[in-house]
mmCIF file of C-alpha atoms in Angstrom:
data_model
loop_
_atom_site.group_PDB
_atom_site.id
_atom_site.type_symbol
_atom_site.label_atom_id
_atom_site.label_comp_id
_atom_site.label_asym_id
_atom_site.label_seq_id
_atom_site.Cartn_x
_atom_site.Cartn_y
_atom_site.Cartn_z
ATOM 1 C CA MET A 1 -92.818 14.050 -40.837
ATOM 2 C CA ASP A 2 -91.778 14.047 -44.453
ATOM 3 C CA VAL A 3 -90.017 16.933 -46.195
ATOM 4 C CA THR A 4 -93.248 18.109 -47.901
ATOM 5 C CA GLY A 5 -95.125 18.347 -44.600
ATOM 6 C CA ILE A 6 -92.302 20.365 -43.016
ATOM 7 C CA ALA A 7 -92.246 22.786 -46.022
ATOM 8 C CA LYS A 8 -96.018 23.227 -45.893
ATOM 9 C CA LEU A 9 -95.877 23.883 -42.173
ATOM 10 C CA ALA A 10 -93.081 26.424 -42.572
ATOM 11 C CA THR A 11 -94.963 28.182 -45.411
ATOM 12 C CA SER A 12 -98.151 28.249 -43.307
ATOM 13 C CA ILE A 13 -96.295 29.760 -40.301
ATOM 14 C CA ALA A 14 -94.656 32.396 -42.535
ATOM 15 C CA ASP A 15 -97.975 33.243 -44.128
ATOM 16 C CA THR A 16 -99.671 33.625 -40.745
ATOM 17 C CA GLY A 17 -96.892 35.944 -39.547
ATOM 18 C CA LEU A 18 -97.201 38.038 -42.722
ATOM 19 C CA ARG A 19 -100.975 38.331 -42.261
ATOM 20 C CA GLN A 20 -100.529 39.507 -38.632
ATOM 21 C CA ASP A 21 -97.968 42.081 -39.732
ATOM 22 C CA VAL A 22 -100.308 43.421 -42.424
ATOM 23 C CA SER A 23 -103.203 43.540 -39.957
ATOM 24 C CA MET A 24 -101.125 45.392 -37.418
ATOM 25 C CA THR A 25 -99.979 47.916 -39.998
ATOM 26 C CA MET A 26 -103.537 48.513 -41.177
ATOM 27 C CA LEU A 27 -104.700 48.955 -37.572
ATOM 28 C CA LYS A 28 -101.981 51.554 -36.880
ATOM 29 C CA LYS A 29 -102.870 53.380 -40.129
ATOM 30 C CA ALA A 30 -106.560 53.478 -39.163
ATOM 31 C CA GLN A 31 -105.648 54.857 -35.715
ATOM 32 C CA ASP A 32 -103.465 57.553 -37.290
ATOM 33 C CA ILE A 33 -106.333 58.558 -39.618
ATOM 34 C CA GLN A 34 -108.758 58.721 -36.676
ATOM 35 C CA SER A 35 -106.280 60.785 -34.633
ATOM 36 C CA THR A 36 -105.810 63.216 -37.518
ATOM 37 C CA THR A 37 -109.609 63.516 -38.028
ATOM 38 C CA ALA A 38 -110.211 64.151 -34.312
ATOM 39 C CA THR A 39 -107.438 66.789 -34.227
ATOM 40 C CA GLN A 40 -109.012 68.567 -37.249
ATOM 41 C CA LEU A 41 -112.467 68.481 -35.651
ATOM 42 C CA LEU A 42 -111.149 69.906 -32.378
ATOM 43 C CA ALA A 43 -109.254 72.630 -34.277
ATOM 44 C CA ALA A 44 -112.430 73.540 -36.144
ATOM 45 C CA LEU A 45 -114.408 74.261 -32.920
ATOM 46 C CA PRO A 46 -114.859 77.970 -32.199
ATOM 47 C CA PRO A 47 -113.098 79.234 -29.082
ATOM 48 C CA VAL A 48 -115.141 79.288 -25.921
ATOM 49 C CA THR A 49 -116.058 82.795 -24.808
ATOM 50 C CA PRO A 50 -117.705 83.542 -21.469
ATOM 51 C CA ALA A 51 -121.277 84.769 -21.575
ATOM 52 C CA GLN A 52 -121.209 88.508 -21.624
ATOM 53 C CA ASN A 53 -124.743 89.052 -20.241
ATOM 54 C CA LEU A 54 -124.407 87.064 -17.006
ATOM 55 C CA PRO A 55 -123.300 88.529 -13.669
ATOM 56 C CA PRO A 56 -119.781 87.483 -12.599
ATOM 57 C CA HIS A 57 -121.015 85.655 -9.409
ATOM 58 C CA LEU A 58 -122.866 82.995 -11.365
ATOM 59 C CA GLY A 59 -121.218 79.615 -11.632
ATOM 60 C CA ASN A 60 -119.006 80.032 -8.529
ATOM 61 C CA HIS A 61 -121.008 77.770 -6.253
ATOM 62 C CA ILE A 62 -122.591 74.318 -6.610
ATOM 63 C CA ASN A 63 -125.872 73.654 -4.830
ATOM 64 C CA THR A 64 -125.529 70.153 -3.363
ATOM 65 C CA THR A 65 -128.951 70.007 -1.662
ATOM 66 C CA ALA A 66 -131.931 68.787 -3.487
#
């Protein structure tokens, strides 16, 4: 190989590594944004309150026969 070919190969390898680093950083940033959005959506949900009009025995047994 000549010197020019080696330089081009080294530049290409370095450029590929840089692209991968940028892609990984962008992926992590997108995941952080999604995590923040999901947390905000969950925080915005109203608290679950039990139904006040139902008798207390409802929901204690599961009917497994059909």
